[in-house]
Short mmCIF file of C-alpha atoms and ligand atoms in Angstrom, two decimals:
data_model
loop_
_atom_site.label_atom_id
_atom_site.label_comp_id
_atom_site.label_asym_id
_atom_site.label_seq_id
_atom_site.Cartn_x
_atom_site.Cartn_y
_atom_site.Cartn_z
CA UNK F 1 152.15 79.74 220.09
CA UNK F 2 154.44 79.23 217.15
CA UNK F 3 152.46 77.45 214.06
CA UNK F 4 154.46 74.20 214.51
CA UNK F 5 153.39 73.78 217.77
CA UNK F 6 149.94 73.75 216.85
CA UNK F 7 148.45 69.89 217.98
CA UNK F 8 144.77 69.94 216.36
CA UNK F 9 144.41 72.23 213.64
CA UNK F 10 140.82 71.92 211.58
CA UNK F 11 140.21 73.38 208.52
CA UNK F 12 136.23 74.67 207.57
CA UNK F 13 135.90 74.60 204.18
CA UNK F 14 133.24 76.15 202.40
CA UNK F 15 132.75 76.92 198.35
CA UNK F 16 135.20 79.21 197.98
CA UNK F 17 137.80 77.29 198.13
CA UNK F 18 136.63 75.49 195.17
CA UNK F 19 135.68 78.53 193.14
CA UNK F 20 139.72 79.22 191.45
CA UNK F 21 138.88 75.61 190.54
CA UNK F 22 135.68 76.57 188.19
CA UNK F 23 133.26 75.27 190.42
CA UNK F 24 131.12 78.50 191.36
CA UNK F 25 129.57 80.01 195.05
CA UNK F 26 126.33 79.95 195.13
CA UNK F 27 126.52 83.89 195.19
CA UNK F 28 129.13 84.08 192.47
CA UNK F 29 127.13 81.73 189.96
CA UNK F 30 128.09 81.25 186.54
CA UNK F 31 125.21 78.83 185.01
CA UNK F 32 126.19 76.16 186.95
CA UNK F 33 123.48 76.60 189.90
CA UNK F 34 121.33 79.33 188.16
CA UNK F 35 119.35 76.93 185.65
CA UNK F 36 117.47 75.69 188.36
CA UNK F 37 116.06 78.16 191.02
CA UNK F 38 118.14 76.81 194.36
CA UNK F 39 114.60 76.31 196.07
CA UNK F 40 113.13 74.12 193.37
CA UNK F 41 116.05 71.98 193.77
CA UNK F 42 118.15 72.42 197.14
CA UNK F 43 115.52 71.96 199.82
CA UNK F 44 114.52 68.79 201.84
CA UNK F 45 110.82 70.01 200.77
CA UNK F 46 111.47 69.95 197.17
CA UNK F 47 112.67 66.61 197.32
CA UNK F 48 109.92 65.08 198.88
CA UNK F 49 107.82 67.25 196.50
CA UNK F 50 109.44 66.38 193.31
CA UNK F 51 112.39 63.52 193.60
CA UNK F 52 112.85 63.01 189.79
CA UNK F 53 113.51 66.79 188.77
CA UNK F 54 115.88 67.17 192.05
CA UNK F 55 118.07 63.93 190.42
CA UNK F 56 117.81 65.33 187.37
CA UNK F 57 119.26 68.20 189.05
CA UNK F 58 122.24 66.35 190.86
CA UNK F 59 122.67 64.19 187.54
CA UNK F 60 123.37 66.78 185.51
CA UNK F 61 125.60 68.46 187.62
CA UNK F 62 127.71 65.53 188.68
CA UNK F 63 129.63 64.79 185.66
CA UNK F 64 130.82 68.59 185.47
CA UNK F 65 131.65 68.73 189.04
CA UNK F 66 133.90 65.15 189.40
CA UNK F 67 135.75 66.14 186.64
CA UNK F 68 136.81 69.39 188.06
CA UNK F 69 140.37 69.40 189.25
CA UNK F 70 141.68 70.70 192.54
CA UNK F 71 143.61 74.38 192.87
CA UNK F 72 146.80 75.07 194.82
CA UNK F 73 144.62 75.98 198.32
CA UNK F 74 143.35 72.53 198.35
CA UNK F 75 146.72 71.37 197.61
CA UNK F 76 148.56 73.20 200.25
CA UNK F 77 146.47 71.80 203.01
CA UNK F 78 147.75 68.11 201.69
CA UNK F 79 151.18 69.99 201.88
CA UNK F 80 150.54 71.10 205.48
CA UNK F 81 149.44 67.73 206.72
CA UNK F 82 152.75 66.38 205.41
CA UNK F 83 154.85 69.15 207.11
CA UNK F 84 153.39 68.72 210.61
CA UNK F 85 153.33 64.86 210.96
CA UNK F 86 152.70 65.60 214.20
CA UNK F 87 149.17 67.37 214.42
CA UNK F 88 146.51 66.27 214.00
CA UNK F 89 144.68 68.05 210.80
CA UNK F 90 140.93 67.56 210.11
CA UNK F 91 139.00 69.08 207.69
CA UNK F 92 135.14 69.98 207.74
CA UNK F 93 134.10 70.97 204.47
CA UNK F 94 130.64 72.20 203.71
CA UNK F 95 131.42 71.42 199.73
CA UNK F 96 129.70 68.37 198.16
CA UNK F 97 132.82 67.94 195.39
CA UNK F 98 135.67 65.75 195.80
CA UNK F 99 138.80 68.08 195.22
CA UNK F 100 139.89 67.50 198.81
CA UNK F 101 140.39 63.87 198.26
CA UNK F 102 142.21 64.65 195.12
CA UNK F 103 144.22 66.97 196.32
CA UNK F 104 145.27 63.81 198.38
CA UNK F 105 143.88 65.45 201.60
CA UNK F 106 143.33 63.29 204.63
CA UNK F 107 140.87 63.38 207.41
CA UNK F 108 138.03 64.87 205.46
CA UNK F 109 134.45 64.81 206.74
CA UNK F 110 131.78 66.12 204.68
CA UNK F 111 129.47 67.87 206.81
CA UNK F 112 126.88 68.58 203.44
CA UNK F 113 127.38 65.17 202.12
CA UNK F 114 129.05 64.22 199.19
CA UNK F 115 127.54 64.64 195.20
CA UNK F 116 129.24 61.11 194.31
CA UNK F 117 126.76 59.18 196.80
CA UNK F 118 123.68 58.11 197.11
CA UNK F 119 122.06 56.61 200.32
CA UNK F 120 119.01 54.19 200.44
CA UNK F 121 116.73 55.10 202.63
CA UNK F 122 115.26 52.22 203.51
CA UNK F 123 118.09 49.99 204.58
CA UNK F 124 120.52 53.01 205.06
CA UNK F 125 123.52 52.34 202.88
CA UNK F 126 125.61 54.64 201.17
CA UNK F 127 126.36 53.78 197.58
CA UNK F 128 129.28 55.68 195.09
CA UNK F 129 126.86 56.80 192.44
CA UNK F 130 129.24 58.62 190.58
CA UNK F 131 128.77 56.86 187.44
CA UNK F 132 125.33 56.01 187.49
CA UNK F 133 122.28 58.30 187.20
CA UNK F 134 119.70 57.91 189.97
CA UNK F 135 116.40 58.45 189.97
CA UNK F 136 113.26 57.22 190.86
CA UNK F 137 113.23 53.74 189.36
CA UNK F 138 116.88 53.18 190.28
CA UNK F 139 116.86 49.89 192.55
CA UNK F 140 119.03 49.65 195.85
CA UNK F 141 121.94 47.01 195.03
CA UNK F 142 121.71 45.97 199.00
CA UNK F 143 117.94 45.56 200.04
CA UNK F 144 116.61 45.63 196.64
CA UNK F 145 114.15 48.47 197.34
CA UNK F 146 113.17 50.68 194.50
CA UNK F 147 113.57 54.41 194.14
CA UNK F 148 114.18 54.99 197.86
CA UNK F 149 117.50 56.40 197.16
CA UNK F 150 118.34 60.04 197.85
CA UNK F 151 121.87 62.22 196.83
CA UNK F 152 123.92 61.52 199.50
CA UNK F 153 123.74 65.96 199.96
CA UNK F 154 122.35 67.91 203.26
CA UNK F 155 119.51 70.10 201.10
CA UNK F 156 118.37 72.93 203.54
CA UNK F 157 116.74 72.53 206.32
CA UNK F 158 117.94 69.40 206.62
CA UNK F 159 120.50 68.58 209.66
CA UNK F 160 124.55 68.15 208.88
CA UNK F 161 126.40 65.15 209.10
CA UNK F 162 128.91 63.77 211.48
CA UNK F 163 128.57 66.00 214.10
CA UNK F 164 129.52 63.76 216.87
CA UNK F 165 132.72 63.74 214.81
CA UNK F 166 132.45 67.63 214.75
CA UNK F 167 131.85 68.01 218.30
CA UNK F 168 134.81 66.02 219.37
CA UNK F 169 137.44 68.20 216.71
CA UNK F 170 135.94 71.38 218.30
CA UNK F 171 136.61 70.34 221.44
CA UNK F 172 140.19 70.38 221.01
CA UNK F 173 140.95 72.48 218.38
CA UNK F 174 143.64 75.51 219.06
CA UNK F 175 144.49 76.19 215.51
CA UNK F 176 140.84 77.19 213.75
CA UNK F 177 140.97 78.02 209.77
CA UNK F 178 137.74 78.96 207.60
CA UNK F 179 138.74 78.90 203.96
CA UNK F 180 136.13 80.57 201.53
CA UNK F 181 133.07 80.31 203.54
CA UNK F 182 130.70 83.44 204.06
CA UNK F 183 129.33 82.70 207.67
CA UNK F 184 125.24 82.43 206.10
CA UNK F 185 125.18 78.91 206.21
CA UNK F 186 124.24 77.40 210.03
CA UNK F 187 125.27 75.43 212.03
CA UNK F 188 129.38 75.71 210.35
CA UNK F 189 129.01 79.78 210.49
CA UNK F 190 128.99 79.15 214.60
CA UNK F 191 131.73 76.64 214.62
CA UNK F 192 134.44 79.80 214.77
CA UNK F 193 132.43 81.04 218.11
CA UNK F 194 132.95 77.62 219.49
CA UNK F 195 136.47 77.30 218.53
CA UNK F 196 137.43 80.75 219.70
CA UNK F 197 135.45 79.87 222.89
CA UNK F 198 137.16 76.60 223.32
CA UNK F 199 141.02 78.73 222.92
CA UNK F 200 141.88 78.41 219.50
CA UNK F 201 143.23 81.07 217.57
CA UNK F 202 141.30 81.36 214.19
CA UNK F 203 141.77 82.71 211.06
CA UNK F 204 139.30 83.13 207.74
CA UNK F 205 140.70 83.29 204.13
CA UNK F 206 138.38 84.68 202.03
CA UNK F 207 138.06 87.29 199.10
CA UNK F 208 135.88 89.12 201.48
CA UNK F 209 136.64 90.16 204.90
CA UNK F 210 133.61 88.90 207.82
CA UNK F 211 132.12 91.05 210.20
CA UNK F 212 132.76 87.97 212.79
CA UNK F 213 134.35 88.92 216.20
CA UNK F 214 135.26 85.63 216.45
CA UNK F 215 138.43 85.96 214.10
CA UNK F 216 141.68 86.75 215.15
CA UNK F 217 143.16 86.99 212.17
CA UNK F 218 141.57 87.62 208.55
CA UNK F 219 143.99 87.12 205.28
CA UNK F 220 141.61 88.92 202.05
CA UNK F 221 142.69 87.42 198.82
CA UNK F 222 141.95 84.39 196.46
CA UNK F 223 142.93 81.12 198.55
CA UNK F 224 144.38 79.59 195.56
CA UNK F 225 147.32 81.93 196.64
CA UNK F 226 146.78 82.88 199.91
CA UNK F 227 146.81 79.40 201.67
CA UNK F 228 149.83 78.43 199.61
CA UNK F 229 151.67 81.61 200.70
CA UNK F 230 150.85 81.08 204.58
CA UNK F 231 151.56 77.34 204.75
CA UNK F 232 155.00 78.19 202.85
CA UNK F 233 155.65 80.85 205.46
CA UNK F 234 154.58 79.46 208.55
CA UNK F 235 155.11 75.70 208.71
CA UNK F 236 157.53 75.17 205.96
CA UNK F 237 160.98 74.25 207.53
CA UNK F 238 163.52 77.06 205.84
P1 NAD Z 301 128.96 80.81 200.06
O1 NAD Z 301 128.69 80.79 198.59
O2 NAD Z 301 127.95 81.30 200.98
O3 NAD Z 301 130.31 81.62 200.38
C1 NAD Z 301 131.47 81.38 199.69
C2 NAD Z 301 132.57 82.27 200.28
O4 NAD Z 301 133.72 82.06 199.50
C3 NAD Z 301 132.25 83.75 200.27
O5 NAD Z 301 132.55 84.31 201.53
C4 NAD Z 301 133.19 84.31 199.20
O6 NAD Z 301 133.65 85.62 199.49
C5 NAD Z 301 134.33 83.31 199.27
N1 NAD Z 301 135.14 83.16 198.08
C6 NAD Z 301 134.74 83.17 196.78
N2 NAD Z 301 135.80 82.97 195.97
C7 NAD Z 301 136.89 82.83 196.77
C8 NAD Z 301 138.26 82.60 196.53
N3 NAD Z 301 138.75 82.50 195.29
N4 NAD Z 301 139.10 82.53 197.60
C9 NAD Z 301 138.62 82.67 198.86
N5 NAD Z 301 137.32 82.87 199.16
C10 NAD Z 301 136.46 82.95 198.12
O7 NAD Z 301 129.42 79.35 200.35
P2 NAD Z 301 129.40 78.57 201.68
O8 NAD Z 301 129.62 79.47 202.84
O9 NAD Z 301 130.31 77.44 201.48
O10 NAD Z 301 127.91 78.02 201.80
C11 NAD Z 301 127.04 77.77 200.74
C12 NAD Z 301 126.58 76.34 200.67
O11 NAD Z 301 126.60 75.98 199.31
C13 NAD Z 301 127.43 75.36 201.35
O12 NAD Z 301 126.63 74.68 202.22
C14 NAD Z 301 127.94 74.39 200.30
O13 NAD Z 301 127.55 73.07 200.65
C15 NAD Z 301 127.18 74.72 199.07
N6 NAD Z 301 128.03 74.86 197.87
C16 NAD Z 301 128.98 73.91 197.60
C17 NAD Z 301 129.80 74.06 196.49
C18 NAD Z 301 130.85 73.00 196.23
O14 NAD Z 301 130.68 71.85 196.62
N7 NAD Z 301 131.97 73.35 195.58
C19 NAD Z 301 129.64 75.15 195.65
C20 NAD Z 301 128.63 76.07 195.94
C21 NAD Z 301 127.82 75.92 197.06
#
């Protein structure tokens, strides 16, 4: 199939495509994650364990991560959903930032959740906490509850988001692209088997190549150039 002929093309994001941005992989850490030990702070358990030193976590990390500005991969997906007006192009990212949004994507469902929200859990409702600093005393502005609200973020061993939403885009899919995601994280490392079973040709860009089967095609480089490049190449009218 030519690329233009492509009807539902999804896009798995994961934190490499951030990383040209500033915003490190867990693996690749700079400082940003490595100040905290990931377990201490990243797990369901630790939560429940210790709340306050898990939003001290997320509040100290938020300002640096909103203010981070998007790179030319996230970019040239907003470029490719203007060029083929008529697909339909999702994207599943596994990245709590916001650089898809500001690179003007559409059609973005965060699977991990999103660092800018909070959600009560008492009465359920999802608040933009991106300029307030939560914690355990903060007060729910709709049922009035106090410190039942959590970071809006899947921690591990907690289950994703949206996957009714997820189901329904796999089902369909013929056009399959992981951007800067290792395959460690479950379940979005096993949504390329399901796409590839369901027909879709599927390609990774990553820095590293993956020992998945389930790719047909694999471009190695920094996605801040690669995914310009192949958008340019193959859907750009010439
Ligand atoms: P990961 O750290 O396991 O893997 C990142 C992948 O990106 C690796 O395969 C690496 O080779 C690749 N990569 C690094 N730099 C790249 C670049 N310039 N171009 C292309 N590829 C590049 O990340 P993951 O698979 O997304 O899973 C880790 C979990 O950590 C996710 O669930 C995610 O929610 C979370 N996380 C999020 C952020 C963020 O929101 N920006 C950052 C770090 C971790």
């Amino acid at each position: 199939m030519k690329p233009k002929q492509y009807q539902n093309i999804v896009f798995l994001t994961g934190a490499g495509i951030s990383a040209p941005s500033g915003i490190p992989t867990f693996r690749g850490s700079n400082g940003l994650w490595n100040n905290y030990p990931l377990e201490d702070v990243a797990t369901i358990e630790a939560f429940r364990r210790n709340p306050n030193y898990v939003h001290k976590f997320i509040n100290e990390l938020k300002p640096t991560i909103l203010e981070t500005l998007p790179n030319a991969a996230h970019y040239a997906i907003t470029d490719m959903q203007k060029l083929c007006l008529n697909a339909n192009i999702d994207v599943i990212t596994q990245n709590i930032d916001t650089l898809h949004e500001k690179a003007g994507n559409n059609h973005v469902h965060h699977i991990h959740g999103r660092i800018d929200n909070a959600r009560c859990e008492r009465c359920g409702c999802i608040l933009d906490v991106s300029k307030l600093e939560v914690n355990t005393k903060t007060i729910c502005p709709s049922c009035k509850t106090i410190g039942r609200l959590k970071p809006h973020i899947v921690f591990f061993h907690e289950p994703i988001l949206y996957t009714s939403i997820v189901d329904k885009l796999l089902e369909k899919v013929d056009l399959f692209i992981a951007v800067g995601t290792s395959g460690n994280v479950f379940p979005a490392a096993g949504f390329t088997t399901i796409a590839k079973q369901k027909g879709a040709k599927t390609i990774l860009f990553d820095i590293e190549p993956s020992a998945n089967p389930f790719f047909d095609e694999q471009i190695i480089g920094d996605a801040s150039e690669t995914l310009p490049k192949f958008v340019e190449e193959r859907f750009a009218i010439h």
